Amino acid sequence: MTDNDNHKKQMKALQTEQNKKISEAQDPGRGLILVHTGDGKGKSSSAFGVIARALGWGHKVGVVQFIKGKWVTGERQFFAKFPDQLDWHTMGDGFTWNTQDKERDIEAAQAAFARAIEMMQSDKYELIVLDEINIALRYEYLNIENVIDGLKSRSNKTSVILTGRDAKPDLCEYADLVSEMREIKHPFKAGIKAQRGIDF
Amino acid sequence: MTDNDNHKKQMKALQTEQNKKISEAQDPGRGLILVHTGDGKGKSSSAFGVIARALGWGHKVGVVQFIKGKWVTGERQFFAKFPDQLDWHTMGDGFTWNTQDKERDIEAAQAAFARAIEMMQSDKYELIVLDEINIALRYEYLNIENVIDGLKSRSNKTSVILTGRDAKPDLCEYADLVSEMREIKHPFKAGIKAQRGIDF
């Protein structure tokens, strides 16, 4: 058997396996709940990549940012070009270590989540991103049961992505898919300044 | 000390720590090499999110897709709206288990990488995404030394993101930052059909 024949045989087996997976996969008939967590890079940016996908299919998208306040970011400047398809709400006063005021943080987070619930129940959106909501949950600015009840009350067609490190176990249990972004350590290469167009 | 005072103290410490990190961080004065690998979701989509960031800052972006061939995706439909800022090349005939022809796969991958080198050396792009190149490396359609030499020959201003599972150790060693996307298993929830606007 030649190398190419052998390759062909392997690839045929892989194709059969892929086709089996595809034919067995179910369409849940409802929007999915996705969680992006972990200490590595890519939690928010992959949510923004999914937004690009959804916009490409003509879907309507909502974003509520729970933490990043005043920071000017590439994603906000870019997605601001699509006001008809995308509603973007940045709540809060930025990082909680900047406000240093717990009451104000709690109010901002709860106002943001009230807005998120309104959007999730409106039946208008195919996709809603709750960016950095896991941080608000971690500091107990939001109650996990309330958040899960809010997700359960969403319109059937609406998928929701929740981002931020330290996702609560109850949220992961409820979610359809959980991805963990891990940082592979590079001791010599740490301490690189955040780069415009890459990190924000 | 009230709960809010205590919170304020903690947040002040956290702010000091953050500020220290920021002031110690270095700007490398050149584009970065980022690798997105692992078996979980989010490797390509976070690269697309970084593209949105870069476009938001007015940067010029190039994409070479090494594997995904004929598949119509939301990201391609969406990013096609920015022909002045973004050059998108999808090479190959799709998944290697569809072609089942090793010679054809190798030719396609090498043509794609030749295009990538041209773009990396052109001094035109702030960001280039080599999507699923790790798959081409894994099947040895491309040689890892050639790929690293190609990356080294890039224009000083160009950052490159390389995606795909099973990133080669030599590539991770050369990269500035490596993120691993891990799938957190959900035995009851596996087997959900790929969703338009989420997965593609």
mmCIF file of C-alpha atoms in Angstrom:
data_model
loop_
_atom_site.group_PDB
_atom_site.id
_atom_site.type_symbol
_atom_site.label_atom_id
_atom_site.label_comp_id
_atom_site.label_asym_id
_atom_site.label_seq_id
_atom_site.Cartn_x
_atom_site.Cartn_y
_atom_site.Cartn_z
ATOM 1 C CA MET A 1 0.000 0.000 0.000
ATOM 2 C CA THR A 2 1.433 3.414 -0.921
ATOM 3 C CA ASP A 3 1.647 6.268 1.525
ATOM 4 C CA ASN A 4 -1.140 8.042 -0.322
ATOM 5 C CA ASP A 5 -3.397 4.971 -0.260
ATOM 6 C CA ASN A 6 -2.783 4.642 3.424
ATOM 7 C CA HIS A 7 -3.618 8.308 3.920
ATOM 8 C CA LYS A 8 -6.797 7.853 1.885
ATOM 9 C CA LYS A 9 -7.862 4.927 4.041
ATOM 10 C CA GLN A 10 -7.235 6.865 7.268
ATOM 11 C CA MET A 11 -9.091 9.896 5.969
ATOM 12 C CA LYS A 12 -12.038 7.749 4.841
ATOM 13 C CA ALA A 13 -12.297 6.347 8.357
ATOM 14 C CA LEU A 14 -12.129 9.877 9.779
ATOM 15 C CA GLN A 15 -14.801 11.016 7.321
ATOM 16 C CA THR A 16 -17.091 8.150 8.355
ATOM 17 C CA GLU A 17 -16.572 9.077 12.001
ATOM 18 C CA GLN A 18 -17.273 12.776 11.306
ATOM 19 C CA ASN A 19 -20.406 11.934 9.317
ATOM 20 C CA LYS A 20 -21.644 9.684 12.122
ATOM 21 C CA LYS A 21 -21.106 12.489 14.662
ATOM 22 C CA ILE A 22 -22.962 14.946 12.431
ATOM 23 C CA SER A 23 -25.899 12.607 11.811
ATOM 24 C CA GLU A 24 -26.223 11.804 15.519
ATOM 25 C CA ALA A 25 -26.044 15.438 16.613
ATOM 26 C CA GLN A 26 -29.329 16.954 17.703
ATOM 27 C CA ASP A 27 -30.702 20.407 17.104
ATOM 28 C CA PRO A 28 -31.980 21.468 20.513
ATOM 29 C CA GLY A 29 -34.610 23.700 18.878
ATOM 30 C CA ARG A 30 -33.698 26.567 21.179
ATOM 31 C CA GLY A 31 -30.915 29.014 21.785
ATOM 32 C CA LEU A 32 -27.873 27.691 23.617
ATOM 33 C CA ILE A 33 -26.140 28.854 26.786
ATOM 34 C CA LEU A 34 -22.355 29.095 26.365
ATOM 35 C CA VAL A 35 -19.852 29.938 29.086
ATOM 36 C CA HIS A 36 -16.310 31.180 28.371
ATOM 37 C CA THR A 37 -14.209 31.039 31.506
ATOM 38 C CA GLY A 38 -10.634 30.396 32.711
ATOM 39 C CA ASP A 39 -7.617 32.616 33.371
ATOM 40 C CA GLY A 40 -6.335 32.706 29.779
ATOM 41 C CA LYS A 41 -6.944 35.080 26.904
ATOM 42 C CA GLY A 42 -9.841 34.678 24.497
ATOM 43 C CA LYS A 43 -12.978 34.700 26.652
ATOM 44 C CA SER A 44 -14.387 38.014 25.475
ATOM 45 C CA SER A 45 -12.690 38.014 22.091
ATOM 46 C CA SER A 46 -14.214 34.680 21.122
ATOM 47 C CA ALA A 47 -17.624 36.066 22.082
ATOM 48 C CA PHE A 48 -16.882 38.992 19.734
ATOM 49 C CA GLY A 49 -15.939 36.499 17.020
ATOM 50 C CA VAL A 50 -19.287 34.754 17.480
ATOM 51 C CA ILE A 51 -20.964 38.176 17.166
ATOM 52 C CA ALA A 52 -19.248 38.591 13.778
ATOM 53 C CA ARG A 53 -20.617 35.178 12.738
ATOM 54 C CA ALA A 54 -24.135 36.033 13.875
ATOM 55 C CA LEU A 55 -24.081 39.408 12.114
ATOM 56 C CA GLY A 56 -22.885 37.626 8.967
ATOM 57 C CA TRP A 57 -26.075 35.555 9.006
ATOM 58 C CA GLY A 58 -28.228 38.659 9.475
ATOM 59 C CA HIS A 59 -28.963 37.898 13.116
ATOM 60 C CA LYS A 60 -29.825 40.503 15.721
ATOM 61 C CA VAL A 61 -27.307 40.728 18.579
ATOM 62 C CA GLY A 62 -27.261 42.322 22.019
ATOM 63 C CA VAL A 63 -24.255 42.956 24.250
ATOM 64 C CA VAL A 64 -24.216 43.953 27.912
ATOM 65 C CA GLN A 65 -20.761 44.629 29.313
ATOM 66 C CA PHE A 66 -20.708 44.276 33.087
ATOM 67 C CA ILE A 67 -17.244 45.513 33.934
ATOM 68 C CA LYS A 68 -15.331 47.295 31.214
ATOM 69 C CA GLY A 69 -16.482 50.859 31.632
ATOM 70 C CA LYS A 70 -14.711 53.836 30.177
ATOM 71 C CA TRP A 71 -11.964 52.003 28.315
ATOM 72 C CA VAL A 72 -12.089 52.773 24.591
ATOM 73 C CA THR A 73 -11.818 49.475 22.753
ATOM 74 C CA GLY A 74 -11.460 48.377 19.166
ATOM 75 C CA GLU A 75 -14.488 46.125 19.451
ATOM 76 C CA ARG A 76 -16.774 48.960 20.557
ATOM 77 C CA GLN A 77 -15.554 51.246 17.802
ATOM 78 C CA PHE A 78 -15.971 48.481 15.254
ATOM 79 C CA PHE A 79 -19.341 47.113 16.279
ATOM 80 C CA ALA A 80 -20.746 50.651 16.617
ATOM 81 C CA LYS A 81 -20.914 50.574 12.814
ATOM 82 C CA PHE A 82 -23.904 48.210 12.966
ATOM 83 C CA PRO A 83 -26.538 50.040 15.025
ATOM 84 C CA ASP A 84 -29.440 48.338 13.217
ATOM 85 C CA GLN A 85 -28.272 44.816 13.951
ATOM 86 C CA LEU A 86 -26.459 45.256 17.238
ATOM 87 C CA ASP A 87 -27.421 46.840 20.568
ATOM 88 C CA TRP A 88 -24.389 47.435 22.771
ATOM 89 C CA HIS A 89 -24.712 48.483 26.406
ATOM 90 C CA THR A 90 -21.698 49.132 28.573
ATOM 91 C CA MET A 91 -22.745 49.433 32.164
ATOM 92 C CA GLY A 92 -20.799 50.205 35.280
ATOM 93 C CA ASP A 93 -17.898 52.490 35.951
ATOM 94 C CA GLY A 94 -15.133 50.216 34.830
ATOM 95 C CA PHE A 95 -13.111 47.856 36.919
ATOM 96 C CA THR A 96 -14.324 47.400 40.432
ATOM 97 C CA TRP A 97 -10.873 48.268 41.786
ATOM 98 C CA ASN A 98 -11.281 51.682 40.199
ATOM 99 C CA THR A 99 -14.608 52.536 41.833
ATOM 100 C CA GLN A 100 -13.685 51.064 45.263
ATOM 101 C CA ASP A 101 -17.348 51.494 46.164
ATOM 102 C CA LYS A 102 -19.225 48.262 46.654
ATOM 103 C CA GLU A 103 -22.722 49.779 46.788
ATOM 104 C CA ARG A 104 -22.169 51.597 43.502
ATOM 105 C CA ASP A 105 -20.780 48.437 41.889
ATOM 106 C CA ILE A 106 -23.792 46.413 43.034
ATOM 107 C CA GLU A 107 -26.242 48.992 41.693
ATOM 108 C CA ALA A 108 -24.467 49.143 38.348
ATOM 109 C CA ALA A 109 -24.324 45.353 38.021
ATOM 110 C CA GLN A 110 -27.981 44.957 38.912
ATOM 111 C CA ALA A 111 -29.053 47.673 36.485
ATOM 112 C CA ALA A 112 -27.001 45.916 33.800
ATOM 113 C CA PHE A 113 -28.636 42.580 34.544
ATOM 114 C CA ALA A 114 -32.127 44.130 34.528
ATOM 115 C CA ARG A 115 -31.330 45.383 31.036
ATOM 116 C CA ALA A 116 -30.050 41.931 30.073
ATOM 117 C CA ILE A 117 -33.281 40.259 31.272
ATOM 118 C CA GLU A 118 -35.363 42.724 29.281
ATOM 119 C CA MET A 119 -33.337 41.894 26.170
ATOM 120 C CA MET A 120 -33.408 38.125 26.768
ATOM 121 C CA GLN A 121 -37.208 38.123 27.153
ATOM 122 C CA SER A 122 -37.893 40.472 24.230
ATOM 123 C CA ASP A 123 -37.794 37.788 21.503
ATOM 124 C CA LYS A 124 -35.752 40.213 19.393
ATOM 125 C CA TYR A 125 -32.257 38.722 19.620
ATOM 126 C CA GLU A 126 -30.685 35.574 18.214
ATOM 127 C CA LEU A 127 -27.579 36.198 20.354
ATOM 128 C CA ILE A 128 -26.876 38.081 23.575
ATOM 129 C CA VAL A 129 -23.407 38.406 25.095
ATOM 130 C CA LEU A 130 -23.152 39.061 28.841
ATOM 131 C CA ASP A 131 -19.535 40.136 28.898
ATOM 132 C CA GLU A 132 -17.620 39.724 32.188
ATOM 133 C CA ILE A 133 -20.808 38.829 34.064
ATOM 134 C CA ASN A 134 -18.823 36.099 35.859
ATOM 135 C CA ILE A 135 -16.822 38.828 37.609
ATOM 136 C CA ALA A 136 -20.034 40.424 38.883
ATOM 137 C CA LEU A 137 -21.126 36.982 40.109
ATOM 138 C CA ARG A 138 -17.762 36.296 41.729
ATOM 139 C CA TYR A 139 -17.967 39.487 43.802
ATOM 140 C CA GLU A 140 -21.627 38.633 44.577
ATOM 141 C CA TYR A 141 -22.896 41.793 42.966
ATOM 142 C CA LEU A 142 -25.386 39.459 41.320
ATOM 143 C CA ASN A 143 -27.037 36.373 42.755
ATOM 144 C CA ILE A 144 -26.400 33.167 40.806
ATOM 145 C CA GLU A 145 -29.983 31.879 41.238
ATOM 146 C CA ASN A 146 -31.367 35.134 39.846
ATOM 147 C CA VAL A 147 -29.017 34.955 36.881
ATOM 148 C CA ILE A 148 -30.002 31.355 36.082
ATOM 149 C CA ASP A 149 -33.700 32.222 36.467
ATOM 150 C CA GLY A 150 -33.116 35.114 34.058
ATOM 151 C CA LEU A 151 -31.445 32.799 31.538
ATOM 152 C CA LYS A 152 -34.336 30.342 31.848
ATOM 153 C CA SER A 153 -36.819 33.124 31.124
ATOM 154 C CA ARG A 154 -35.137 33.971 27.824
ATOM 155 C CA SER A 155 -36.878 33.773 24.485
ATOM 156 C CA ASN A 156 -36.618 30.341 22.895
ATOM 157 C CA LYS A 157 -34.632 31.656 19.940
ATOM 158 C CA THR A 158 -32.003 33.485 22.000
ATOM 159 C CA SER A 159 -28.515 32.075 22.600
ATOM 160 C CA VAL A 160 -26.514 33.657 25.415
ATOM 161 C CA ILE A 161 -22.747 33.740 25.943
ATOM 162 C CA LEU A 162 -21.515 34.529 29.457
ATOM 163 C CA THR A 163 -17.852 35.442 29.857
ATOM 164 C CA GLY A 164 -15.374 35.997 32.661
ATOM 165 C CA ARG A 165 -13.015 33.969 34.817
ATOM 166 C CA ASP A 166 -14.225 31.869 37.765
ATOM 167 C CA ALA A 167 -17.615 30.925 36.333
ATOM 168 C CA LYS A 168 -19.910 29.600 39.078
ATOM 169 C CA PRO A 169 -20.375 25.805 39.117
ATOM 170 C CA ASP A 170 -24.194 26.183 39.022
ATOM 171 C CA LEU A 171 -23.901 28.247 35.854
ATOM 172 C CA CYS A 172 -21.630 25.654 34.228
ATOM 173 C CA GLU A 173 -24.084 22.949 35.242
ATOM 174 C CA TYR A 174 -26.951 24.817 33.529
ATOM 175 C CA ALA A 175 -24.952 25.751 30.409
ATOM 176 C CA ASP A 176 -24.986 23.694 27.210
ATOM 177 C CA LEU A 177 -21.299 24.239 26.541
ATOM 178 C CA VAL A 178 -18.452 25.459 28.728
ATOM 179 C CA SER A 179 -15.045 26.397 27.364
ATOM 180 C CA GLU A 180 -12.091 27.106 29.599
ATOM 181 C CA MET A 181 -9.375 29.382 28.264
ATOM 182 C CA ARG A 182 -6.081 28.450 29.916
ATOM 183 C CA GLU A 183 -2.927 30.464 29.857
ATOM 184 C CA ILE A 184 0.077 28.354 28.991
ATOM 185 C CA LYS A 185 2.816 29.982 31.012
ATOM 186 C CA HIS A 186 5.738 31.660 29.346
ATOM 187 C CA PRO A 187 7.962 32.875 32.162
ATOM 188 C CA PHE A 188 10.353 34.758 29.876
ATOM 189 C CA LYS A 189 7.639 36.378 27.888
ATOM 190 C CA ALA A 190 5.307 37.609 30.599
ATOM 191 C CA GLY A 191 4.819 41.289 31.230
ATOM 192 C CA ILE A 192 4.065 42.382 27.694
ATOM 193 C CA LYS A 193 2.084 45.595 27.616
ATOM 194 C CA ALA A 194 -1.511 45.330 26.401
ATOM 195 C CA GLN A 195 -1.563 45.947 22.663
ATOM 196 C CA ARG A 196 -4.105 48.103 20.853
ATOM 197 C CA GLY A 197 -5.932 45.987 18.280
ATOM 198 C CA ILE A 198 -4.973 42.757 20.032
ATOM 199 C CA ASP A 199 -5.908 43.021 23.690
ATOM 200 C CA PHE A 200 -8.496 45.807 23.480
ATOM 201 C CA MET B 1 -14.681 48.574 59.865
ATOM 202 C CA THR B 2 -17.834 48.387 57.764
ATOM 203 C CA ASP B 3 -18.248 45.921 54.921
ATOM 204 C CA ASN B 4 -17.911 48.773 52.435
ATOM 205 C CA ASP B 5 -14.701 50.063 54.082
ATOM 206 C CA ASN B 6 -13.295 46.581 53.952
ATOM 207 C CA HIS B 7 -14.250 46.280 50.302
ATOM 208 C CA LYS B 8 -12.613 49.637 49.608
ATOM 209 C CA LYS B 9 -9.397 48.506 51.262
ATOM 210 C CA GLN B 10 -9.326 45.269 49.264
ATOM 211 C CA MET B 11 -10.015 47.073 46.027
ATOM 212 C CA LYS B 12 -7.321 49.648 46.755
ATOM 213 C CA ALA B 13 -4.820 46.821 47.190
ATOM 214 C CA LEU B 14 -6.019 45.260 43.950
ATOM 215 C CA GLN B 15 -5.721 48.615 42.165
ATOM 216 C CA THR B 16 -2.153 49.049 43.425
ATOM 217 C CA GLU B 17 -1.308 45.571 42.179
ATOM 218 C CA GLN B 18 -2.911 46.234 38.776
ATOM 219 C CA ASN B 19 -1.115 49.562 38.426
ATOM 220 C CA LYS B 20 2.183 47.891 39.302
ATOM 221 C CA LYS B 21 1.597 45.227 36.647
ATOM 222 C CA ILE B 22 0.740 47.889 34.067
ATOM 223 C CA SER B 23 3.769 50.039 34.867
ATOM 224 C CA GLU B 24 6.115 47.042 34.728
ATOM 225 C CA ALA B 25 4.715 45.727 31.446
ATOM 226 C CA GLN B 26 6.909 46.252 28.424
ATOM 227 C CA ASP B 27 5.974 47.182 24.917
ATOM 228 C CA PRO B 28 8.002 44.786 22.774
ATOM 229 C CA GLY B 29 8.059 47.322 19.930
ATOM 230 C CA ARG B 30 7.071 44.654 17.417
ATOM 231 C CA GLY B 31 4.078 42.573 16.469
ATOM 232 C CA LEU B 32 3.324 39.590 18.682
ATOM 233 C CA ILE B 33 2.941 35.898 17.894
ATOM 234 C CA LEU B 34 -0.172 34.394 19.482
ATOM 235 C CA VAL B 35 -1.191 30.745 19.406
ATOM 236 C CA HIS B 36 -4.738 29.521 20.084
ATOM 237 C CA THR B 37 -4.792 25.784 20.600
ATOM 238 C CA GLY B 38 -6.587 23.039 22.570
ATOM 239 C CA ASP B 39 -9.600 20.815 21.926
ATOM 240 C CA GLY B 40 -12.245 23.280 23.095
ATOM 241 C CA LYS B 41 -14.268 25.885 21.278
ATOM 242 C CA GLY B 42 -13.046 29.438 20.734
ATOM 243 C CA LYS B 43 -9.724 29.110 18.893
ATOM 244 C CA SER B 44 -10.858 30.589 15.573
ATOM 245 C CA SER B 45 -13.684 32.677 16.976
ATOM 246 C CA SER B 46 -11.365 34.527 19.357
ATOM 247 C CA ALA B 47 -9.071 35.262 16.398
ATOM 248 C CA PHE B 48 -12.128 36.717 14.627
ATOM 249 C CA GLY B 49 -12.853 38.785 17.725
ATOM 250 C CA VAL B 50 -9.310 40.165 17.627
ATOM 251 C CA ILE B 51 -9.892 40.997 13.938
ATOM 252 C CA ALA B 52 -12.928 43.057 14.982
ATOM 253 C CA ARG B 53 -10.727 44.896 17.511
ATOM 254 C CA ALA B 54 -8.016 45.575 14.951
ATOM 255 C CA LEU B 55 -10.522 46.821 12.356
ATOM 256 C CA GLY B 56 -11.992 49.087 15.039
ATOM 257 C CA TRP B 57 -8.596 50.799 15.368
ATOM 258 C CA GLY B 58 -8.303 51.192 11.596
ATOM 259 C CA HIS B 59 -5.700 48.450 11.258
ATOM 260 C CA LYS B 60 -5.139 46.422 8.112
ATOM 261 C CA VAL B 61 -5.794 42.697 8.544
ATOM 262 C CA GLY B 62 -5.035 39.572 6.541
ATOM 263 C CA VAL B 63 -6.545 36.105 6.970
ATOM 264 C CA VAL B 64 -5.377 32.842 5.453
ATOM 265 C CA GLN B 65 -7.619 29.871 6.190
ATOM 266 C CA PHE B 66 -5.750 26.595 5.820
ATOM 267 C CA ILE B 67 -8.536 24.074 6.198
ATOM 268 C CA LYS B 68 -12.077 25.358 6.045
ATOM 269 C CA GLY B 69 -12.764 25.311 2.317
ATOM 270 C CA LYS B 70 -16.215 25.469 0.833
ATOM 271 C CA TRP B 71 -18.200 25.868 4.034
ATOM 272 C CA VAL B 72 -20.230 29.092 3.996
ATOM 273 C CA THR B 73 -19.645 30.809 7.319
ATOM 274 C CA GLY B 74 -21.034 33.826 9.080
ATOM 275 C CA GLU B 75 -17.541 35.242 9.578
ATOM 276 C CA ARG B 76 -16.744 35.186 5.861
ATOM 277 C CA GLN B 77 -20.037 36.805 4.946
ATOM 278 C CA PHE B 78 -19.526 39.431 7.630
ATOM 279 C CA PHE B 79 -15.879 40.294 7.081
ATOM 280 C CA ALA B 80 -16.435 40.425 3.295
ATOM 281 C CA LYS B 81 -18.012 43.819 3.995
ATOM 282 C CA PHE B 82 -14.567 45.333 4.644
ATOM 283 C CA PRO B 83 -12.585 44.690 1.463
ATOM 284 C CA ASP B 84 -10.436 47.811 1.941
ATOM 285 C CA GLN B 85 -9.239 46.871 5.404
ATOM 286 C CA LEU B 86 -9.263 43.103 5.243
ATOM 287 C CA ASP B 87 -7.801 40.559 2.814
ATOM 288 C CA TRP B 88 -9.333 37.119 3.286
ATOM 289 C CA HIS B 89 -7.924 34.039 1.569
ATOM 290 C CA THR B 90 -9.496 30.645 2.005
ATOM 291 C CA MET B 91 -7.228 27.997 0.613
ATOM 292 C CA GLY B 92 -7.623 24.268 0.266
ATOM 293 C CA ASP B 93 -10.580 22.099 -0.497
ATOM 294 C CA GLY B 94 -12.010 21.885 2.957
ATOM 295 C CA PHE B 95 -11.378 19.244 5.569
ATOM 296 C CA THR B 96 -8.662 16.818 4.739
ATOM 297 C CA TRP B 97 -11.032 13.893 5.321
ATOM 298 C CA ASN B 98 -13.119 15.221 2.447
ATOM 299 C CA THR B 99 -10.330 15.375 -0.123
ATOM 300 C CA GLN B 100 -8.705 12.064 0.936
ATOM 301 C CA ASP B 101 -5.796 13.031 -1.290
ATOM 302 C CA LYS B 102 -2.583 13.773 0.561
ATOM 303 C CA GLU B 103 -0.684 15.261 -2.408
ATOM 304 C CA ARG B 104 -3.502 17.706 -3.121
ATOM 305 C CA ASP B 105 -3.699 18.671 0.564
ATOM 306 C CA ILE B 106 0.044 19.301 0.730
ATOM 307 C CA GLU B 107 -0.016 21.462 -2.404
ATOM 308 C CA ALA B 108 -2.935 23.487 -1.094
ATOM 309 C CA ALA B 109 -1.335 24.000 2.326
ATOM 310 C CA GLN B 110 1.991 25.044 0.819
ATOM 311 C CA ALA B 111 0.323 27.468 -1.589
ATOM 312 C CA ALA B 112 -1.561 28.928 1.382
ATOM 313 C CA PHE B 113 1.632 29.339 3.384
ATOM 314 C CA ALA B 114 3.434 30.942 0.428
ATOM 315 C CA ARG B 115 0.630 33.503 0.357
ATOM 316 C CA ALA B 116 0.945 33.958 4.112
ATOM 317 C CA ILE B 117 4.706 34.636 3.855
ATOM 318 C CA GLU B 118 4.112 37.204 1.130
ATOM 319 C CA MET B 119 1.594 38.968 3.358
ATOM 320 C CA MET B 120 3.783 38.767 6.483
ATOM 321 C CA GLN B 121 6.759 40.308 4.657
ATOM 322 C CA SER B 122 4.775 43.006 2.855
ATOM 323 C CA ASP B 123 4.738 45.519 5.739
ATOM 324 C CA LYS B 124 1.064 46.166 4.971
ATOM 325 C CA TYR B 125 -0.673 44.370 7.832
ATOM 326 C CA GLU B 126 -0.949 45.049 11.545
ATOM 327 C CA LEU B 127 -2.560 41.628 12.031
ATOM 328 C CA ILE B 128 -2.514 38.351 10.128
ATOM 329 C CA VAL B 129 -4.539 35.302 11.150
ATOM 330 C CA LEU B 130 -3.328 31.867 10.007
ATOM 331 C CA ASP B 131 -6.510 29.973 10.732
ATOM 332 C CA GLU B 132 -6.208 26.212 11.364
ATOM 333 C CA ILE B 133 -2.549 26.208 10.333
ATOM 334 C CA ASN B 134 -1.858 23.887 13.296
ATOM 335 C CA ILE B 135 -3.878 21.177 11.525
ATOM 336 C CA ALA B 136 -1.691 21.513 8.427
ATOM 337 C CA LEU B 137 1.375 21.238 10.679
ATOM 338 C CA ARG B 138 -0.039 18.234 12.520
ATOM 339 C CA TYR B 139 -0.501 16.309 9.261
ATOM 340 C CA GLU B 140 2.970 17.484 8.194
ATOM 341 C CA TYR B 141 1.630 19.264 5.144
ATOM 342 C CA LEU B 142 3.869 22.098 6.337
ATOM 343 C CA ASN B 143 7.254 21.891 7.996
ATOM 344 C CA ILE B 144 7.480 23.514 11.426
ATOM 345 C CA GLU B 145 10.962 24.992 10.820
ATOM 346 C CA ASN B 146 9.740 26.631 7.611
ATOM 347 C CA VAL B 147 6.732 28.069 9.404
ATOM 348 C CA ILE B 148 8.858 29.513 12.227
ATOM 349 C CA ASP B 149 11.341 30.934 9.693
ATOM 350 C CA GLY B 150 8.379 32.506 7.895
ATOM 351 C CA LEU B 151 7.127 34.058 11.136
ATOM 352 C CA LYS B 152 10.615 35.389 11.889
ATOM 353 C CA SER B 153 10.745 37.037 8.471
ATOM 354 C CA ARG B 154 7.559 39.018 9.123
ATOM 355 C CA SER B 155 7.419 42.796 9.100
ATOM 356 C CA ASN B 156 8.176 44.305 12.481
ATOM 357 C CA LYS B 157 4.701 45.797 12.796
ATOM 358 C CA THR B 158 2.798 42.577 12.061
ATOM 359 C CA SER B 159 1.192 40.450 14.769
ATOM 360 C CA VAL B 160 0.233 36.907 13.797
ATOM 361 C CA ILE B 161 -2.347 34.599 15.355
ATOM 362 C CA LEU B 162 -2.028 30.880 14.586
ATOM 363 C CA THR B 163 -5.015 28.665 15.412
ATOM 364 C CA GLY B 164 -5.845 24.977 15.554
ATOM 365 C CA ARG B 165 -5.584 22.099 17.993
ATOM 366 C CA ASP B 166 -2.308 20.294 18.726
ATOM 367 C CA ALA B 167 0.011 23.276 18.257
ATOM 368 C CA LYS B 168 3.617 22.095 17.836
ATOM 369 C CA PRO B 169 5.841 22.581 20.915
ATOM 370 C CA ASP B 170 8.437 24.515 18.852
ATOM 371 C CA LEU B 171 5.750 26.959 17.775
ATOM 372 C CA CYS B 172 4.596 27.444 21.384
ATOM 373 C CA GLU B 173 8.199 27.991 22.394
ATOM 374 C CA TYR B 174 8.614 30.727 19.786
ATOM 375 C CA ALA B 175 5.241 32.390 20.471
ATOM 376 C CA ASP B 176 4.803 35.345 22.820
ATOM 377 C CA LEU B 177 1.505 34.084 24.164
ATOM 378 C CA VAL B 178 -0.197 30.708 24.004
ATOM 379 C CA SER B 179 -3.813 30.129 25.009
ATOM 380 C CA GLU B 180 -5.305 26.703 25.336
ATOM 381 C CA MET B 181 -9.065 26.337 24.865
ATOM 382 C CA ARG B 182 -10.272 23.364 26.870
ATOM 383 C CA GLU B 183 -13.628 21.719 26.584
ATOM 384 C CA ILE B 184 -15.199 21.161 29.967
ATOM 385 C CA LYS B 185 -17.109 17.940 29.452
ATOM 386 C CA HIS B 186 -20.862 17.864 29.639
ATOM 387 C CA PRO B 187 -21.825 14.239 29.131
ATOM 388 C CA PHE B 188 -25.569 14.890 29.056
ATOM 389 C CA LYS B 189 -25.269 17.824 26.744
ATOM 390 C CA ALA B 190 -22.927 16.498 24.094
ATOM 391 C CA GLY B 191 -24.087 15.921 20.571
ATOM 392 C CA ILE B 192 -25.666 19.293 19.889
ATOM 393 C CA LYS B 193 -25.804 20.091 16.195
ATOM 394 C CA ALA B 194 -23.555 22.927 14.998
ATOM 395 C CA GLN B 195 -25.548 26.157 15.126
ATOM 396 C CA ARG B 196 -25.550 28.805 12.399
ATOM 397 C CA GLY B 197 -24.352 32.093 13.867
ATOM 398 C CA ILE B 198 -22.666 30.346 16.801
ATOM 399 C CA ASP B 199 -20.415 27.601 15.464
ATOM 400 C CA PHE B 200 -19.969 28.829 11.884
#
